[in-house]
Coordinates of C-alpha atoms and ligand atoms in Angstrom, one line a residue:
M1 CA 0.1 0.2 0.0
V2 CA 1.1 3.1 -0.7
E3 CA 0.4 6.8 0.5
T4 CA 1.6 10.5 0.0
P5 CA 5.0 11.1 2.1
K6 CA 3.1 14.5 2.9
G7 CA 2.1 14.9 6.7
T8 CA -1.0 16.5 8.0
I9 CA -2.3 19.7 7.1
C10 CA -4.2 22.4 9.4
M11 CA -7.7 23.1 8.5
A12 CA -8.4 25.7 10.9
P13 CA -6.7 26.2 14.2
N14 CA -6.0 22.7 16.2
V15 CA -8.5 21.2 13.0
Y16 CA -5.9 18.5 11.4
W17 CA -6.5 16.3 8.2
V18 CA -4.7 13.0 9.5
G19 CA -5.9 10.7 6.6
V20 CA -4.2 8.3 4.3
K21 CA -3.8 8.9 0.3
H22 CA -4.0 5.3 -1.4
H23 CA -2.8 6.1 -4.9
N24 CA -2.4 2.7 -6.0
R25 CA -6.0 1.8 -5.2
R26 CA -7.7 0.8 -8.6
L27 CA -11.2 -0.4 -7.3
F28 CA -13.6 -0.1 -5.1
D29 CA -16.6 -2.5 -3.8
G30 CA -15.7 -4.7 -6.2
L31 CA -16.9 -2.8 -9.0
I32 CA -16.2 0.7 -9.3
P33 CA -13.0 1.7 -11.0
L34 CA -10.4 4.2 -9.0
P35 CA -8.2 5.8 -12.1
H36 CA -6.7 8.3 -9.5
G37 CA -6.8 6.4 -6.4
T38 CA -8.9 7.3 -3.6
S39 CA -8.0 9.1 0.1
Y40 CA -9.2 8.2 3.3
N41 CA -9.8 11.4 4.8
A42 CA -9.9 11.5 8.8
Y43 CA -9.6 14.7 10.8
L44 CA -8.2 15.7 14.5
V45 CA -10.4 18.3 16.3
V46 CA -8.2 19.3 19.5
G47 CA -10.3 21.4 22.1
S48 CA -8.4 23.0 25.0
D49 CA -10.3 20.1 27.4
K50 CA -11.0 17.2 24.4
T51 CA -10.1 15.5 21.7
A52 CA -12.1 14.0 18.9
L53 CA -11.0 12.2 15.7
I54 CA -13.8 12.3 13.1
D55 CA -13.7 8.9 10.8
T56 CA -10.7 6.9 10.5
V57 CA -9.5 5.0 7.4
N58 CA -9.4 1.7 5.5
P59 CA -8.2 -1.5 6.6
G60 CA -4.3 -1.8 6.9
F61 CA -3.6 2.0 7.1
A62 CA -4.5 2.4 11.1
E63 CA -0.5 2.7 11.6
D64 CA -0.2 5.7 9.0
L65 CA -3.3 7.1 10.9
L66 CA -1.9 6.8 14.4
G67 CA 1.5 8.2 13.0
R68 CA -0.4 11.4 11.6
I69 CA -2.3 12.1 15.4
A70 CA 1.1 11.8 17.1
E71 CA 2.5 15.1 14.8
H72 CA -0.3 16.4 17.0
M73 CA -0.8 14.6 20.4
D74 CA -0.4 11.3 21.9
P75 CA -3.3 8.9 20.2
A76 CA -3.5 7.4 23.7
K77 CA -5.1 10.8 24.9
L78 CA -7.6 10.5 22.2
D79 CA -11.4 11.1 23.8
Y80 CA -13.5 10.6 21.3
V81 CA -13.6 8.4 17.9
I82 CA -16.6 9.6 15.6
M83 CA -17.8 6.8 13.8
N84 CA -20.1 9.1 10.6
H85 CA -20.4 5.8 8.7
A86 CA -19.8 2.1 9.4
E87 CA -18.4 1.1 6.2
P88 CA -14.8 0.0 6.8
D89 CA -13.0 2.2 4.6
H90 CA -13.9 4.8 7.4
A91 CA -14.6 2.7 10.4
D92 CA -12.4 0.3 10.5
A93 CA -9.4 1.4 12.0
G94 CA -11.5 2.7 14.4
R95 CA -10.8 -0.7 16.6
Y96 CA -7.0 0.1 16.6
V97 CA -7.3 3.4 17.6
L98 CA -9.6 2.5 20.6
D99 CA -6.7 0.0 21.3
V100 CA -4.4 2.6 21.4
A101 CA -6.8 5.1 23.3
K102 CA -8.0 3.2 26.2
N103 CA -10.3 5.7 27.7
A104 CA -11.5 6.8 24.5
K105 CA -15.3 6.2 23.4
L106 CA -17.2 5.5 20.1
V107 CA -19.5 8.1 19.0
T108 CA -22.0 7.3 16.5
S109 CA -25.9 7.0 15.5
A110 CA -28.0 4.3 17.3
K111 CA -27.6 2.7 14.3
G112 CA -24.1 3.1 14.1
K113 CA -23.8 1.7 17.5
D114 CA -25.4 -1.9 16.0
A115 CA -23.2 -1.8 13.1
A116 CA -20.0 -1.0 15.2
I117 CA -20.9 -4.0 17.2
M118 CA -21.7 -6.1 14.8
Y119 CA -18.6 -5.5 12.5
F120 CA -15.6 -4.1 14.5
G121 CA -16.8 -6.1 17.9
I122 CA -16.6 -2.7 19.8
D123 CA -17.8 -3.4 23.2
S124 CA -21.2 -1.4 23.8
E125 CA -20.1 0.1 27.0
R126 CA -17.6 2.2 24.8
I127 CA -19.8 3.6 22.3
I128 CA -22.1 6.9 22.8
V129 CA -25.1 7.6 20.5
V130 CA -25.7 10.8 19.4
D131 CA -28.7 12.6 17.5
E132 CA -29.6 15.7 16.2
S133 CA -30.0 17.0 20.0
S134 CA -26.7 16.2 21.0
K135 CA -23.9 18.2 21.6
L136 CA -19.8 17.5 22.2
E137 CA -18.0 20.1 24.0
L138 CA -14.4 19.9 23.3
G139 CA -13.1 23.1 24.7
G140 CA -13.8 26.0 22.4
K141 CA -14.8 23.4 19.8
T142 CA -18.4 22.0 19.5
L143 CA -19.4 19.3 17.8
K144 CA -23.0 18.9 16.6
F145 CA -24.2 16.2 14.4
I146 CA -26.8 15.9 11.8
D147 CA -28.9 12.9 10.9
A148 CA -28.5 11.6 7.3
P149 CA -29.8 8.3 6.9
W150 CA -29.2 6.3 3.3
L151 CA -26.0 8.4 2.6
H152 CA -25.5 5.8 1.3
W153 CA -25.8 3.6 4.6
P154 CA -28.7 4.0 7.1
E155 CA -26.5 4.7 9.6
T156 CA -25.0 7.9 8.6
I157 CA -24.7 11.2 10.3
F158 CA -22.6 13.9 9.4
T159 CA -20.6 15.5 12.0
Y160 CA -20.3 19.7 12.2
L161 CA -17.8 22.0 14.0
E162 CA -19.9 25.1 15.2
E163 CA -16.8 27.2 15.9
D164 CA -14.9 26.9 12.4
K165 CA -18.1 26.3 10.4
I166 CA -17.0 22.6 9.0
L167 CA -18.9 20.4 7.6
F168 CA -17.6 16.5 8.0
P169 CA -19.8 14.5 5.7
C170 CA -18.1 11.6 5.3
D171 CA -18.8 10.1 1.7
F172 CA -21.8 12.5 0.7
F173 CA -20.2 15.2 -1.0
G174 CA -16.7 13.1 -1.9
S175 CA -14.7 12.6 -4.6
H176 CA -12.1 9.6 -5.3
V177 CA -8.9 10.8 -5.9
A178 CA -5.3 10.9 -4.5
Y179 CA -3.2 13.3 -6.9
G180 CA -3.1 16.9 -6.1
Q181 CA -3.4 18.5 -2.8
F182 CA -6.2 18.7 -0.2
Y183 CA -8.3 21.4 -1.5
A184 CA -10.8 21.4 -4.5
D185 CA -9.1 25.1 -5.3
E186 CA -5.8 23.6 -5.5
L187 CA -7.2 20.7 -7.7
G188 CA -9.3 23.0 -9.7
E189 CA -12.6 23.7 -9.6
G190 CA -13.4 22.0 -13.1
V191 CA -11.7 18.9 -12.5
S192 CA -12.8 18.5 -8.5
L193 CA -16.2 19.1 -9.7
D194 CA -15.9 16.7 -12.1
L195 CA -14.6 14.0 -10.1
A196 CA -17.3 15.0 -7.5
K197 CA -19.9 14.3 -10.5
L198 CA -18.6 11.0 -10.7
Y199 CA -18.1 10.0 -7.5
F200 CA -22.3 11.0 -7.1
A201 CA -23.2 9.2 -9.8
E202 CA -21.6 5.8 -8.7
I203 CA -22.4 6.0 -4.9
M204 CA -24.9 8.9 -4.2
M205 CA -27.2 8.8 -7.3
P206 CA -29.8 6.2 -6.1
F207 CA -30.1 8.3 -3.0
R208 CA -31.1 11.3 -4.3
K209 CA -34.3 11.8 -2.3
P210 CA -32.4 11.6 1.2
G211 CA -29.5 13.6 -0.9
Q212 CA -32.0 16.8 -1.2
T213 CA -33.0 16.6 2.7
A214 CA -29.5 16.8 3.6
V215 CA -28.4 19.4 1.4
E216 CA -31.1 21.9 2.5
K217 CA -30.1 20.9 6.1
V218 CA -26.5 21.8 5.2
K219 CA -27.4 25.0 3.4
K220 CA -28.9 26.5 6.7
L221 CA -25.8 25.8 8.3
G222 CA -23.7 28.8 7.1
V223 CA -20.6 26.2 6.4
K224 CA -17.5 27.5 5.6
M225 CA -15.9 24.6 4.6
I226 CA -17.0 20.8 3.5
A227 CA -14.4 18.1 4.5
P228 CA -15.7 14.9 3.2
S229 CA -14.0 11.4 3.7
H230 CA -12.8 10.7 0.3
G231 CA -11.0 13.3 -2.0
V232 CA -10.9 17.1 -2.0
I233 CA -12.2 19.2 0.9
W234 CA -14.4 22.0 -0.4
N235 CA -13.1 25.4 1.1
D236 CA -15.6 27.0 -1.3
P237 CA -18.8 25.0 -0.3
K238 CA -21.1 26.9 -2.6
I239 CA -19.1 25.0 -5.6
I240 CA -20.7 21.8 -4.3
L241 CA -23.3 22.7 -2.6
D242 CA -25.0 24.3 -5.8
A243 CA -23.9 21.1 -7.8
Y244 CA -25.6 18.3 -5.2
T245 CA -28.7 20.8 -5.5
D246 CA -28.6 20.2 -9.4
W247 CA -27.8 16.4 -9.3
T248 CA -30.1 15.3 -6.3
G249 CA -32.6 17.7 -8.2
E250 CA -32.6 15.7 -11.2
K251 CA -31.6 19.0 -13.1
M252 CA -31.8 17.5 -16.7
K253 CA -30.3 18.7 -20.0
K254 CA -30.9 18.3 -23.5
K255 CA -28.9 15.2 -23.4
V256 CA -29.2 11.7 -24.8
L257 CA -26.9 8.8 -23.5
I258 CA -26.1 5.7 -25.7
P259 CA -24.1 2.9 -24.3
Y260 CA -23.6 0.4 -26.9
V261 CA -21.5 -2.8 -28.0
S262 CA -21.0 -4.1 -31.4
M263 CA -19.8 -7.2 -32.6
W264 CA -19.6 -7.1 -36.3
G265 CA -20.6 -3.2 -37.1
S266 CA -24.5 -3.9 -37.7
T267 CA -25.2 -2.2 -34.1
E268 CA -22.6 0.4 -34.8
K269 CA -23.8 1.2 -38.0
M270 CA -27.2 2.3 -36.4
V271 CA -26.0 4.1 -33.0
N272 CA -23.9 5.9 -35.5
A273 CA -26.8 6.8 -37.6
L274 CA -29.1 7.8 -34.3
A275 CA -25.9 10.2 -32.8
G276 CA -25.6 11.7 -36.5
S277 CA -29.8 12.6 -36.4
L278 CA -29.5 13.7 -33.1
I279 CA -26.5 16.0 -33.2
N280 CA -27.9 17.2 -36.6
K281 CA -30.8 18.4 -34.4
G282 CA -28.6 20.4 -31.9
I283 CA -29.0 17.3 -29.1
E284 CA -26.1 16.7 -26.9
V285 CA -25.0 13.2 -27.4
Q286 CA -22.7 10.8 -25.3
L287 CA -21.7 7.8 -26.9
F288 CA -20.1 4.8 -25.2
D289 CA -18.4 1.6 -26.6
L290 CA -19.0 -0.3 -23.8
T291 CA -16.3 -2.7 -24.6
N292 CA -13.8 0.1 -23.7
A293 CA -15.6 2.5 -21.4
D294 CA -15.2 3.1 -17.9
I295 CA -18.5 2.0 -16.5
G296 CA -18.3 5.3 -13.8
H297 CA -18.3 7.8 -16.9
V298 CA -21.5 6.1 -17.9
A299 CA -22.9 6.3 -14.7
K300 CA -22.2 10.1 -14.4
E301 CA -24.1 10.8 -17.6
L302 CA -27.0 8.9 -16.2
I303 CA -27.2 11.9 -13.6
D304 CA -28.5 14.4 -16.2
S305 CA -29.4 12.2 -19.2
P306 CA -33.2 11.9 -20.1
V307 CA -32.7 9.5 -22.7
V308 CA -31.0 6.4 -23.0
V309 CA -30.2 4.2 -25.8
V310 CA -28.9 1.4 -25.5
G311 CA -27.3 -0.9 -28.5
T312 CA -26.5 -4.6 -28.4
P313 CA -26.3 -7.2 -30.7
T314 CA -28.3 -10.4 -29.9
V315 CA -26.2 -13.2 -28.4
L316 CA -27.2 -16.4 -27.7
N317 CA -31.0 -15.1 -27.6
G318 CA -30.2 -12.2 -25.3
M319 CA -28.5 -9.1 -24.9
H320 CA -24.5 -9.0 -25.6
P321 CA -23.4 -9.5 -21.6
V322 CA -21.7 -6.3 -21.9
A323 CA -25.0 -4.6 -22.9
A324 CA -26.6 -6.1 -20.1
Y325 CA -24.2 -4.6 -17.5
A326 CA -25.1 -1.7 -18.4
A327 CA -28.9 -1.7 -18.7
M328 CA -28.6 -3.4 -15.2
L329 CA -26.7 -0.3 -13.6
V330 CA -29.4 2.0 -15.1
K331 CA -32.1 0.1 -12.6
Q332 CA -29.7 -0.8 -9.7
L333 CA -28.3 3.4 -10.2
R334 CA -31.9 4.4 -9.9
S335 CA -31.2 7.1 -12.4
P336 CA -33.4 9.8 -13.3
T337 CA -34.2 8.2 -16.8
K338 CA -37.0 9.1 -18.1
Y339 CA -37.2 7.6 -21.6
A340 CA -35.3 4.1 -23.4
A341 CA -34.7 3.4 -26.7
L342 CA -33.2 0.0 -28.1
L343 CA -31.2 -0.2 -31.3
T344 CA -30.1 -4.1 -31.9
S345 CA -29.2 -6.6 -34.7
H346 CA -29.6 -9.9 -34.7
G347 CA -28.4 -13.1 -37.3
W348 CA -30.7 -15.9 -36.8
S349 CA -33.4 -15.3 -33.7
G350 CA -33.7 -12.0 -32.0
G351 CA -34.2 -11.7 -28.0
A352 CA -32.3 -8.7 -27.0
V353 CA -35.7 -7.2 -27.3
K354 CA -37.5 -9.0 -24.9
A355 CA -34.6 -9.0 -22.7
V356 CA -33.9 -4.8 -22.1
Q357 CA -38.1 -5.1 -21.6
D358 CA -37.4 -7.8 -18.9
L359 CA -34.5 -6.0 -17.5
L360 CA -36.1 -2.4 -17.2
G361 CA -39.1 -4.0 -15.8
G362 CA -40.3 -2.1 -12.6
T363 CA -38.8 1.1 -13.4
K364 CA -40.7 4.1 -14.5
I365 CA -39.2 4.2 -17.8
E366 CA -41.0 4.9 -21.1
I367 CA -39.6 2.7 -23.6
L368 CA -39.7 5.3 -27.1
G369 CA -38.7 2.8 -29.6
V370 CA -36.9 -0.6 -30.8
V371 CA -35.4 -0.5 -34.0
D372 CA -34.4 -4.7 -34.1
V373 CA -32.6 -5.7 -37.6
K374 CA -31.6 -9.0 -39.0
G375 CA -28.2 -8.8 -40.6
P376 CA -26.6 -5.3 -41.3
P377 CA -29.3 -2.0 -41.2
K378 CA -31.2 -1.3 -44.7
E379 CA -32.9 1.9 -45.6
A380 CA -35.9 0.8 -43.6
E381 CA -34.4 0.6 -40.5
F382 CA -32.5 3.8 -41.1
E383 CA -35.9 5.3 -42.0
K384 CA -37.0 4.2 -38.4
I385 CA -33.9 5.9 -36.7
K386 CA -34.4 8.8 -38.0
E387 CA -38.4 8.5 -36.5
L388 CA -36.8 7.4 -33.3
A389 CA -34.6 10.4 -33.2
D390 CA -37.5 13.0 -34.1
K391 CA -39.8 11.0 -31.3
I392 CA -36.7 11.6 -29.2
E393 CA -36.5 15.2 -30.2
E394 CA -40.4 15.9 -29.0
K395 CA -40.0 14.2 -25.8
L396 CA -36.7 16.6 -24.7
S397 CA -38.7 19.5 -26.3
A398 CA -41.5 18.8 -23.7
L399 CA -39.4 18.4 -20.8
Ligands
FEO1 FE1 -16.3 5.6 1.8 FE2 -19.5 4.1 2.3 O1 -17.4 4.8 2.4

């Protein structure tokens, strides 16, 4: 495991980043590509009476975390370990910190307490349960808590440092990136937002409603800094709050997402014909060849694309497995997609159409059309594709 040699940073008087950057991690949850690695941001707040560690780090990095804390205080003297979220990339090292800090208490939500006992074997006597009425007074530093269920686990809370107006929302507002410095403006606003959008699509998109509630709560706080537990720290919170307002609010663009796979070029010809017609109408098209696309980037385009057109050949009486995977992601990520269409080709037997209909069953997505061709597409199919483009234009104009 590799981490940056750079040490801790001071974010405000007696408030420190003490996390770890994991440059060479390339996959998360066995699913999410991490082309830029990630970081596990943990934060140390030193009051005049008490000290608190907010979130910890991924399995395998506890020693790095303890070393970072030791730059500021004896880790054995920590008073509180705040567990905003029980997923091991932020919570696993908590048990090692509690082993070192014999008198420290773990602070979490009621559901977090159950998770801490179940996943990490924490003694229930060492857990303090907090809710929105709770306060931890550290001496000149006051920590408050915000319920944030389903962002993205049921036990999640945010921690707010009142005097410095710093919000610690764990995964929410996060991004997977290890390179660069610590703050969003150091990495560049555009790059930071792009990475945050990718992260939102992969992790938070299924939870847009609780996300909206959380964004509204945060807006009322008047925060000066948002310090998530992955990626950059937002030193201008308005940038990420505005973005999350759009993403959780399903602010759509006049855009069509076309993920496709083609074996012998027939599907690709149809996809290109549709893309050309749409572009001629002034409609933005995002085209992804699924054989070499980062699936996270496909998910990112789902945030604000009202129309998704899947292109797939028929393989063994069904969709091409790569296209089936993309269609399944659309369903599982509960994207705000309103309309879908299918472009497909087969040699001797169909089957892809039914497979897509089965996969999208149970969603509110309206199927706008299917163009299914035997062999390569001919004039008749290209005419149908033009008609599909007209229908898509009509639906987008009505949004
Ligand atoms: Fe970064 Fe849900 O853990």
